[in-house]
Coordinates of N, CA, C and O in Angstrom, one line a residue:
M18 N 18.2 -16.5 2.9 CA 17.9 -15.6 1.8 C 18.1 -14.2 2.2 O 17.6 -13.8 3.3
R19 N 18.7 -13.4 1.4 CA 19.0 -12.0 1.7 C 17.7 -11.2 2.0 O 17.7 -10.3 2.8
G20 N 16.6 -11.4 1.3 CA 15.4 -10.7 1.4 C 14.8 -10.8 2.8 O 14.2 -9.9 3.3
Q21 N 15.0 -11.9 3.5 CA 14.5 -12.1 4.8 C 15.1 -11.1 5.8 O 14.5 -10.7 6.7
I22 N 16.4 -10.8 5.5 CA 17.0 -9.8 6.4 C 16.5 -8.4 6.1 O 16.4 -7.6 7.0
L23 N 16.3 -8.1 4.8 CA 15.9 -6.8 4.4 C 14.5 -6.3 4.8 O 14.3 -5.3 5.4
Y24 N 13.5 -7.2 4.5 CA 12.1 -6.8 4.8 C 11.5 -7.8 5.7 O 11.2 -8.9 5.3
K25 N 11.2 -7.4 6.9 CA 10.5 -8.3 7.9 C 9.0 -7.8 8.1 O 8.2 -8.6 8.4
K26 N 8.8 -6.5 7.9 CA 7.5 -5.9 8.1 C 7.2 -5.0 6.9 O 7.9 -4.0 6.7
V27 N 6.1 -5.4 6.2 CA 5.7 -4.6 5.0 C 4.3 -4.0 5.3 O 3.4 -4.7 5.6
L28 N 4.3 -2.6 5.1 CA 3.0 -1.9 5.2 C 2.5 -1.6 3.8 O 3.1 -1.0 3.0
L29 N 1.3 -2.1 3.5 CA 0.6 -1.9 2.3 C -0.5 -0.8 2.5 O -1.4 -1.0 3.2
A30 N -0.3 0.3 1.8 CA -1.3 1.4 1.8 C -2.3 1.1 0.7 O -1.9 0.9 -0.4
Y31 N -3.6 0.9 1.1 CA -4.6 0.3 0.1 C -5.8 1.2 0.0 O -6.4 1.6 1.1
D32 N -6.2 1.5 -1.2 CA -7.4 2.3 -1.4 C -8.5 1.7 -2.2 O -9.5 2.3 -2.5
G33 N -8.3 0.4 -2.7 CA -9.3 -0.3 -3.4 C -9.3 0.0 -4.9 O -10.0 -0.7 -5.7
S34 N -8.5 1.0 -5.4 CA -8.4 1.3 -6.8 C -7.6 0.2 -7.6 O -7.0 -0.7 -7.0
I35 N -7.7 0.3 -8.9 CA -6.9 -0.7 -9.7 C -5.4 -0.6 -9.3 O -4.7 -1.6 -9.1
E36 N -4.9 0.6 -9.2 CA -3.5 0.8 -8.8 C -3.3 0.4 -7.4 O -2.2 -0.2 -7.1
G37 N -4.2 0.5 -6.5 CA -4.1 0.1 -5.2 C -4.0 -1.5 -5.1 O -3.3 -2.1 -4.4
R38 N -4.8 -2.1 -6.0 CA -4.8 -3.6 -6.0 C -3.5 -4.1 -6.6 O -3.0 -5.1 -6.1
R39 N -3.0 -3.4 -7.6 CA -1.7 -3.7 -8.1 C -0.6 -3.6 -7.0 O 0.2 -4.5 -6.9
A40 N -0.6 -2.5 -6.3 CA 0.3 -2.4 -5.2 C 0.2 -3.4 -4.1 O 1.2 -4.0 -3.6
L41 N -1.1 -3.8 -3.8 CA -1.3 -4.8 -2.8 C -0.7 -6.1 -3.3 O 0.0 -6.8 -2.5
R42 N -0.9 -6.5 -4.5 CA -0.4 -7.8 -5.1 C 1.1 -7.7 -5.1 O 1.7 -8.7 -4.7
E43 N 1.7 -6.7 -5.7 CA 3.1 -6.6 -5.8 C 3.8 -6.6 -4.4 O 4.8 -7.3 -4.2
G44 N 3.2 -5.8 -3.5 CA 3.8 -5.8 -2.1 C 3.6 -7.1 -1.4 O 4.5 -7.6 -0.7
A45 N 2.5 -7.8 -1.6 CA 2.3 -9.1 -1.0 C 3.2 -10.1 -1.6 O 3.8 -11.0 -0.8
K46 N 3.4 -10.1 -2.9 CA 4.3 -11.1 -3.5 C 5.8 -10.8 -3.0 O 6.5 -11.8 -2.7
L47 N 6.2 -9.6 -2.8 CA 7.5 -9.3 -2.3 C 7.6 -9.8 -0.8 O 8.6 -10.3 -0.4
A48 N 6.5 -9.6 -0.1 CA 6.5 -10.0 1.3 C 6.6 -11.5 1.4 O 7.2 -12.1 2.3
Q49 N 5.9 -12.3 0.5 CA 6.0 -13.7 0.4 C 7.5 -14.1 0.2 O 8.0 -15.0 0.9
L50 N 8.1 -13.5 -0.8 CA 9.5 -13.8 -1.1 C 10.4 -13.6 0.2 O 11.3 -14.4 0.4
C51 N 10.1 -12.6 0.9 CA 11.0 -12.2 2.1 C 10.5 -12.9 3.4 O 11.2 -12.8 4.4
G52 N 9.3 -13.6 3.4 CA 8.8 -14.1 4.6 C 8.4 -13.1 5.6 O 8.5 -13.2 6.8
A53 N 8.0 -11.9 5.1 CA 7.7 -10.8 5.9 C 6.2 -10.8 6.5 O 5.3 -11.4 5.9
Q54 N 6.1 -10.1 7.5 CA 4.7 -9.9 8.1 C 4.1 -8.8 7.3 O 4.8 -7.8 6.9
V55 N 2.8 -8.8 7.1 CA 2.1 -7.9 6.3 C 1.0 -7.1 7.1 O 0.3 -7.7 7.9
F56 N 1.1 -5.8 6.9 CA 0.1 -4.9 7.6 C -0.6 -4.1 6.4 O 0.0 -3.7 5.5
L57 N -1.9 -3.9 6.6 CA -2.7 -3.3 5.6 C -3.3 -2.0 6.2 O -3.9 -2.1 7.3
L58 N -3.2 -0.9 5.5 CA -3.7 0.4 6.0 C -4.6 1.0 4.9 O -4.1 1.2 3.7
A59 N -5.8 1.4 5.2 CA -6.6 2.3 4.4 C -6.8 3.6 5.2 O -7.0 3.6 6.4
V60 N -6.7 4.7 4.5 CA -6.8 6.0 5.2 C -8.0 6.8 4.6 O -8.1 7.1 3.4
V61 N -8.9 7.3 5.5 CA -10.0 8.2 5.2 C -9.4 9.6 5.5 O -9.1 9.9 6.7
E62 N -9.3 10.4 4.5 CA -8.8 11.8 4.7 C -10.0 12.6 5.1 O -11.0 12.7 4.3
I63 N -9.9 13.2 6.2 CA -11.0 14.0 6.8 C -10.7 15.5 6.9 O -9.6 15.8 7.3
S64 N -11.6 16.3 6.4 CA -11.5 17.7 6.6 C -12.9 18.3 6.8 O -13.8 18.1 5.9
S65 N -13.2 19.0 7.8 CA -14.4 19.6 8.1 C -15.7 18.7 8.0 O -16.7 19.1 7.6
G66 N -15.6 17.5 8.5 CA -16.7 16.6 8.6 C -17.2 16.0 7.3 O -18.1 15.3 7.2
A67 N -16.5 16.3 6.2 CA -16.8 15.7 4.9 C -15.6 15.5 4.1 O -14.5 16.1 4.3
V68 N -15.6 14.6 3.2 CA -14.5 14.3 2.3 C -14.9 14.7 0.9 O -16.0 14.4 0.4
T69 N -14.0 15.5 0.3 CA -14.3 15.9 -1.1 C -13.6 15.0 -2.1 O -12.4 14.8 -2.0
L70 N -14.4 14.5 -3.0 CA -13.9 13.6 -4.0 C -13.6 14.4 -5.3 O -14.0 15.5 -5.4
E71 N -13.0 13.7 -6.3 CA -12.7 14.3 -7.5 C -14.1 14.8 -8.1 O -15.1 14.0 -8.0
G72 N -14.1 15.9 -8.7 CA -15.4 16.5 -9.2 C -16.0 17.4 -8.2 O -17.1 18.0 -8.5
G73 N -15.5 17.5 -7.1 CA -16.0 18.5 -6.1 C -17.1 18.0 -5.2 O -17.7 18.8 -4.5
F74 N -17.5 16.8 -5.3 CA -18.6 16.2 -4.5 C -18.1 16.0 -3.1 O -17.1 15.4 -2.8
A75 N -18.9 16.5 -2.1 CA -18.6 16.2 -0.7 C -19.4 15.0 -0.2 O -20.6 14.9 -0.5
V76 N -18.7 14.1 0.5 CA -19.3 12.9 1.0 C -19.2 12.9 2.5 O -18.1 13.1 3.0
P77 N -20.3 12.7 3.2 CA -20.2 12.7 4.7 C -19.1 11.6 5.2 O -19.0 10.6 4.6
V78 N -18.4 12.0 6.2 CA -17.4 11.2 6.7 C -17.9 9.8 7.1 O -17.2 8.8 6.8
E79 N -19.1 9.7 7.6 CA -19.6 8.3 8.0 C -19.7 7.4 6.7 O -19.4 6.2 6.8
E80 N -20.1 8.0 5.6 CA -20.2 7.2 4.3 C -18.8 6.8 3.9 O -18.6 5.6 3.5
Q81 N -17.8 7.7 4.0 CA -16.5 7.3 3.6 C -15.9 6.3 4.6 O -15.2 5.4 4.1
I82 N -16.2 6.4 5.8 CA -15.7 5.3 6.8 C -16.3 4.0 6.4 O -15.5 3.0 6.3
A83 N -17.5 3.9 6.1 CA -18.2 2.7 5.7 C -17.6 2.1 4.4 O -17.3 0.9 4.3
T84 N -17.3 3.0 3.5 CA -16.7 2.6 2.2 C -15.3 2.1 2.4 O -15.0 1.0 1.9
Y85 N -14.5 2.7 3.2 CA -13.1 2.3 3.5 C -13.1 1.0 4.3 O -12.1 0.3 4.2
K86 N -14.0 0.8 5.2 CA -14.1 -0.4 5.9 C -14.3 -1.6 5.0 O -13.7 -2.7 5.1
G87 N -15.1 -1.4 4.0 CA -15.4 -2.4 2.9 C -14.1 -2.6 2.1 O -13.7 -3.8 1.8
I88 N -13.4 -1.5 1.7 CA -12.2 -1.6 1.0 C -11.1 -2.4 1.8 O -10.4 -3.3 1.3
L89 N -11.0 -2.1 3.1 CA -10.1 -2.8 4.0 C -10.4 -4.3 4.0 O -9.5 -5.1 3.9
A90 N -11.7 -4.6 4.2 CA -12.1 -6.0 4.2 C -11.7 -6.7 2.9 O -11.3 -7.9 3.0
E91 N -11.9 -6.1 1.8 CA -11.6 -6.7 0.5 C -10.1 -6.9 0.5 O -9.6 -8.0 0.0
G92 N -9.3 -6.0 0.9 CA -7.8 -6.2 0.9 C -7.4 -7.3 1.8 O -6.5 -8.1 1.5
V93 N -8.0 -7.4 3.0 CA -7.7 -8.5 3.9 C -8.1 -9.9 3.2 O -7.3 -10.8 3.3
D94 N -9.2 -9.9 2.6 CA -9.6 -11.2 1.9 C -8.6 -11.5 0.8 O -8.2 -12.7 0.7
R95 N -8.1 -10.5 0.1 CA -7.1 -10.8 -1.0 C -5.8 -11.3 -0.4 O -5.2 -12.3 -0.9
L96 N -5.4 -10.8 0.7 CA -4.2 -11.2 1.4 C -4.3 -12.6 2.0 O -3.4 -13.4 1.9
K97 N -5.5 -12.9 2.6 CA -5.7 -14.2 3.2 C -5.7 -15.3 2.1 O -5.2 -16.4 2.3
A98 N -6.2 -14.9 0.9 CA -6.2 -15.8 -0.3 C -4.8 -16.2 -0.7 O -4.5 -17.2 -1.3
M99 N -3.8 -15.3 -0.4 CA -2.4 -15.5 -0.7 C -1.7 -16.1 0.5 O -0.5 -16.3 0.4
G100 N -2.4 -16.5 1.5 CA -1.8 -17.2 2.6 C -1.3 -16.3 3.8 O -0.6 -16.8 4.7
F101 N -1.6 -15.0 3.8 CA -1.2 -14.1 4.9 C -2.3 -14.1 6.0 O -3.5 -14.4 5.7
S102 N -1.9 -13.7 7.1 CA -2.8 -13.3 8.2 C -2.5 -11.9 8.6 O -1.8 -11.6 9.5
P103 N -3.0 -11.0 7.7 CA -2.6 -9.5 7.8 C -3.2 -8.9 9.1 O -4.3 -9.2 9.5
T104 N -2.5 -7.8 9.5 CA -3.0 -6.9 10.5 C -3.6 -5.8 9.7 O -2.8 -5.2 8.9
A105 N -4.8 -5.4 9.9 CA -5.5 -4.3 9.1 C -5.9 -3.2 10.0 O -6.2 -3.4 11.2
R106 N -5.8 -2.0 9.5 CA -6.2 -0.8 10.2 C -6.8 0.2 9.3 O -6.3 0.4 8.2
L107 N -7.8 0.9 9.8 CA -8.4 2.0 9.1 C -7.9 3.3 9.8 O -8.1 3.5 11.0
G108 N -7.2 4.1 9.0 CA -6.6 5.4 9.5 C -7.5 6.5 9.2 O -8.3 6.5 8.2
M109 N -7.4 7.6 10.0 CA -8.2 8.8 9.7 C -7.3 10.0 9.8 O -6.5 10.1 10.7
G110 N -7.4 10.9 8.8 CA -6.6 12.1 8.8 C -5.9 12.3 7.5 O -6.3 11.7 6.4
A111 N -4.8 12.9 7.6 CA -3.9 13.2 6.4 C -3.2 11.9 6.0 O -2.6 11.3 6.9
A112 N -3.3 11.5 4.8 CA -2.8 10.2 4.3 C -1.3 10.1 4.6 O -0.8 9.0 5.2
G113 N -0.5 11.0 4.3 CA 1.0 11.0 4.5 C 1.3 10.8 6.0 O 2.1 9.9 6.3
Q114 N 0.7 11.5 6.8 CA 0.9 11.4 8.3 C 0.5 10.1 8.8 O 1.2 9.5 9.6
E115 N -0.7 9.6 8.4 CA -1.2 8.3 8.8 C -0.2 7.2 8.4 O 0.1 6.3 9.2
I116 N 0.2 7.2 7.1 CA 1.0 6.1 6.6 C 2.4 6.1 7.3 O 2.9 5.1 7.8
A117 N 3.0 7.3 7.5 CA 4.3 7.4 8.1 C 4.2 7.1 9.6 O 5.0 6.4 10.1
G118 N 3.1 7.5 10.3 CA 2.9 7.2 11.7 C 2.7 5.7 11.9 O 3.3 5.1 12.8
V119 N 1.9 5.0 11.1 CA 1.8 3.6 11.2 C 3.1 2.8 10.9 O 3.4 1.9 11.6
A120 N 3.8 3.3 9.9 CA 5.0 2.6 9.5 C 6.0 2.7 10.7 O 6.7 1.7 11.0
E121 N 6.1 3.9 11.3 CA 7.0 4.1 12.5 C 6.5 3.2 13.6 O 7.3 2.5 14.3
E122 N 5.2 3.2 13.9 CA 4.7 2.4 15.0 C 4.9 0.9 14.9 O 5.3 0.3 15.9
I123 N 4.8 0.4 13.7 CA 5.0 -1.1 13.6 C 6.4 -1.5 13.2 O 6.8 -2.6 13.2
G124 N 7.3 -0.5 13.0 CA 8.7 -0.8 12.6 C 8.8 -1.3 11.2 O 9.5 -2.2 11.0
A125 N 8.0 -0.8 10.3 CA 8.0 -1.2 8.9 C 9.4 -1.1 8.3 O 10.1 -0.1 8.5
N126 N 9.7 -2.1 7.4 CA 11.0 -2.0 6.7 C 10.7 -1.5 5.2 O 11.6 -1.1 4.5
L127 N 9.4 -1.6 4.8 CA 9.0 -1.3 3.5 C 7.5 -0.8 3.5 O 6.7 -1.4 4.2
V128 N 7.3 0.3 2.8 CA 5.9 0.8 2.6 C 5.6 0.7 1.1 O 6.4 1.2 0.3
V129 N 4.5 0.1 0.8 CA 4.1 -0.1 -0.6 C 2.8 0.7 -0.9 O 1.8 0.6 -0.2
V130 N 2.9 1.6 -1.9 CA 1.8 2.4 -2.4 C 1.6 2.2 -3.9 O 2.5 1.8 -4.6
G131 N 0.4 2.5 -4.3 CA 0.1 2.5 -5.8 C 0.3 3.8 -6.4 O 0.5 4.8 -5.7
H132 N 0.3 3.8 -7.7 CA 0.5 5.1 -8.4 C -0.3 5.1 -9.7 O -0.4 4.1 -10.4
R133 N -1.0 6.2 -9.9 CA -1.8 6.4 -11.1 C -1.4 7.7 -11.7 O -1.3 8.7 -11.0
P134 N -1.1 7.7 -13.0 CA -0.5 8.9 -13.6 C -1.4 10.1 -13.7 O -1.0 11.2 -13.8
T135 N -2.8 9.9 -13.6 CA -3.7 11.1 -13.6 C -4.7 10.8 -12.5 O -4.9 9.7 -12.0
G136 N -5.4 11.9 -12.1 CA -6.5 11.8 -11.1 C -6.0 12.0 -9.7 O -4.9 12.5 -9.5
P137 N -6.9 11.7 -8.7 CA -6.6 12.1 -7.4 C -5.4 11.4 -6.8 O -4.7 12.0 -6.0
L138 N -5.0 10.2 -7.2 CA -3.9 9.5 -6.6 C -2.6 10.2 -7.1 O -1.6 10.3 -6.3
A139 N -2.6 10.7 -8.3 CA -1.4 11.4 -8.8 C -1.2 12.7 -8.0 O -0.1 13.0 -7.6
R140 N -2.3 13.4 -7.7 CA -2.2 14.6 -6.9 C -1.7 14.2 -5.5 O -0.9 14.9 -4.9
W141 N -2.2 13.0 -5.0 CA -1.8 12.6 -3.7 C -0.3 12.3 -3.7 O 0.4 12.7 -2.8
W142 N 0.2 11.5 -4.7 CA 1.6 11.1 -4.7 C 2.5 12.3 -5.0 O 3.5 12.5 -4.3
F143 N 2.2 13.1 -6.0 CA 3.1 14.2 -6.4 C 2.9 15.4 -5.5 O 3.7 16.4 -5.6
G144 N 1.9 15.5 -4.8 CA 1.6 16.6 -3.9 C 2.2 16.5 -2.6 O 3.3 15.8 -2.4
S145 N 1.6 17.0 -1.6 CA 2.2 17.1 -0.2 C 2.4 15.7 0.4 O 3.3 15.5 1.2
V146 N 1.5 14.7 0.1 CA 1.6 13.4 0.7 C 2.9 12.7 0.3 O 3.7 12.2 1.1
G147 N 3.2 12.7 -1.0 CA 4.4 12.0 -1.5 C 5.6 12.7 -0.9 O 6.6 12.0 -0.5
T148 N 5.6 14.0 -0.9 CA 6.8 14.7 -0.3 C 6.9 14.4 1.2 O 8.0 14.1 1.7
Y149 N 5.8 14.3 1.8 CA 5.8 14.0 3.3 C 6.4 12.6 3.5 O 7.2 12.4 4.4
L150 N 6.0 11.6 2.7 CA 6.5 10.2 2.9 C 8.0 10.2 2.7 O 8.7 9.5 3.5
I151 N 8.4 10.8 1.6 CA 9.9 10.8 1.3 C 10.7 11.4 2.4 O 11.7 10.9 2.8
K152 N 10.2 12.5 3.0 CA 10.9 13.2 4.0 C 10.8 12.6 5.4 O 11.7 12.7 6.2
H153 N 9.7 11.9 5.7 CA 9.5 11.4 7.0 C 9.7 9.9 7.3 O 9.8 9.5 8.4
L154 N 9.6 9.1 6.2 CA 9.7 7.7 6.5 C 11.2 7.3 6.7 O 12.1 7.8 6.0
R155 N 11.4 6.4 7.6 CA 12.8 5.9 7.8 C 13.0 4.5 7.2 O 13.9 3.8 7.5
C156 N 12.1 4.2 6.3 CA 12.2 2.9 5.6 C 12.0 3.1 4.1 O 11.8 4.2 3.7
S157 N 12.2 2.1 3.3 CA 12.0 2.1 1.9 C 10.6 2.3 1.5 O 9.7 1.9 2.2
V158 N 10.4 2.9 0.3 CA 9.0 3.1 -0.2 C 9.0 2.5 -1.6 O 9.9 2.7 -2.4
L159 N 8.1 1.6 -1.9 CA 7.9 1.0 -3.2 C 6.6 1.6 -3.8 O 5.5 1.5 -3.2
V160 N 6.8 2.3 -5.0 CA 5.6 2.8 -5.7 C 5.3 1.8 -6.8 O 6.0 1.7 -7.8
A161 N 4.3 0.9 -6.6 CA 4.0 -0.2 -7.5 C 3.4 0.3 -8.7 O 2.3 1.0 -8.7
Q162 N 3.9 0.0 -9.9 CA 3.4 0.4 -11.2 C 3.3 -0.7 -12.2 O 2.7 -0.6 -13.2
T163 N 3.9 -1.9 -11.8 CA 3.9 -3.0 -12.7 C 3.1 -4.2 -12.2 O 3.2 -4.6 -11.1
E164 N 2.2 -4.7 -13.1 CA 1.5 -5.9 -12.8 C 2.4 -7.1 -12.9 O 3.1 -7.3 -13.9
I165 N 2.5 -7.9 -11.9 CA 3.3 -9.1 -11.9 C 2.4 -10.3 -11.7 O 1.7 -10.5 -10.7
S166 N 2.4 -11.2 -12.8 CA 1.6 -12.4 -12.7 C 2.3 -13.5 -11.8 O 3.5 -13.3 -11.5
D167 N 1.6 -14.5 -11.4 CA 2.2 -15.5 -10.6 C 3.3 -16.2 -11.4 O 4.3 -16.5 -10.8
D168 N 3.1 -16.4 -12.7 CA 4.1 -17.1 -13.5 C 5.4 -16.2 -13.5 O 6.5 -16.7 -13.4
Q169 N 5.2 -14.9 -13.8 CA 6.4 -14.0 -13.8 C 7.1 -14.0 -12.5 O 8.3 -14.0 -12.4
F170 N 6.3 -14.0 -11.4 CA 6.9 -13.9 -10.1 C 7.7 -15.2 -9.8 O 8.8 -15.2 -9.3
G171 N 7.1 -16.4 -10.2 CA 7.8 -17.6 -10.0 C 9.1 -17.7 -10.8 O 10.1 -18.2 -10.3
Q172 N 9.1 -17.1 -12.0 CA 10.4 -17.0 -12.8 C 11.4 -16.2 -12.0 O 12.6 -16.5 -12.1
L173 N 11.0 -15.1 -11.4 CA 11.9 -14.2 -10.7 C 12.6 -15.0 -9.5 O 13.7 -14.8 -9.2
L174 N 11.8 -15.9 -8.9 CA 12.3 -16.6 -7.8 C 13.3 -17.7 -8.2 O 14.2 -18.0 -7.4
T175 N 13.2 -18.2 -9.4 CA 14.1 -19.2 -9.8 C 15.3 -18.7 -10.6 O 16.3 -19.4 -10.9
M176 N 15.3 -17.4 -10.9 CA 16.4 -16.7 -11.7 C 17.6 -16.5 -10.8 O 17.5 -16.1 -9.6
P177 N 18.8 -16.7 -11.3 CA 20.0 -16.3 -10.5 C 20.0 -14.8 -10.3 O 19.5 -14.1 -11.1
A178 N 20.5 -14.4 -9.1 CA 20.5 -13.0 -8.7 C 21.0 -12.1 -9.8 O 20.5 -11.0 -9.9
E179 N 22.1 -12.4 -10.5 CA 22.7 -11.5 -11.4 C 21.8 -11.3 -12.7 O 22.0 -10.3 -13.4
Q180 N 20.8 -12.2 -12.9 CA 19.9 -12.0 -14.1 C 18.7 -11.3 -13.7 O 18.0 -10.7 -14.5
A181 N 18.3 -11.3 -12.4 CA 17.0 -10.7 -12.0 C 17.0 -9.2 -12.0 O 17.7 -8.4 -12.3

């Protein structure tokens, strides 16, 4: 199968949001199709000992680390339910640099991220992080925006390549 040659290692950047869950599922389904190894990354962005959330609230880094450990565990559980044995990591620092650094370290062929048209993820993607990923990654980037059901995915697998 051509997909097996294309994607052998897929890095899923996961934040626990609805869009992040969509990206996790879409990326995992693509990894299943390709027989790829899956890596899961959650990033706690740190600046001055606190993380500022939308609305201007500052949350101590320790609380954010605990929150993202839970998010990472949820992502691992979702992937295990799909038959994967994922490698998971909690990153600290600037999201773009962490994602690109881990992708380089593991030799990722594909990085999957979610996208939300408004709010903090939109600022993340369209701001410096998105630009950073495009400029620094040596692999493909999938910005997951479409929910794919198991039935739809199964139909894609059985469709001739020229129709897909």
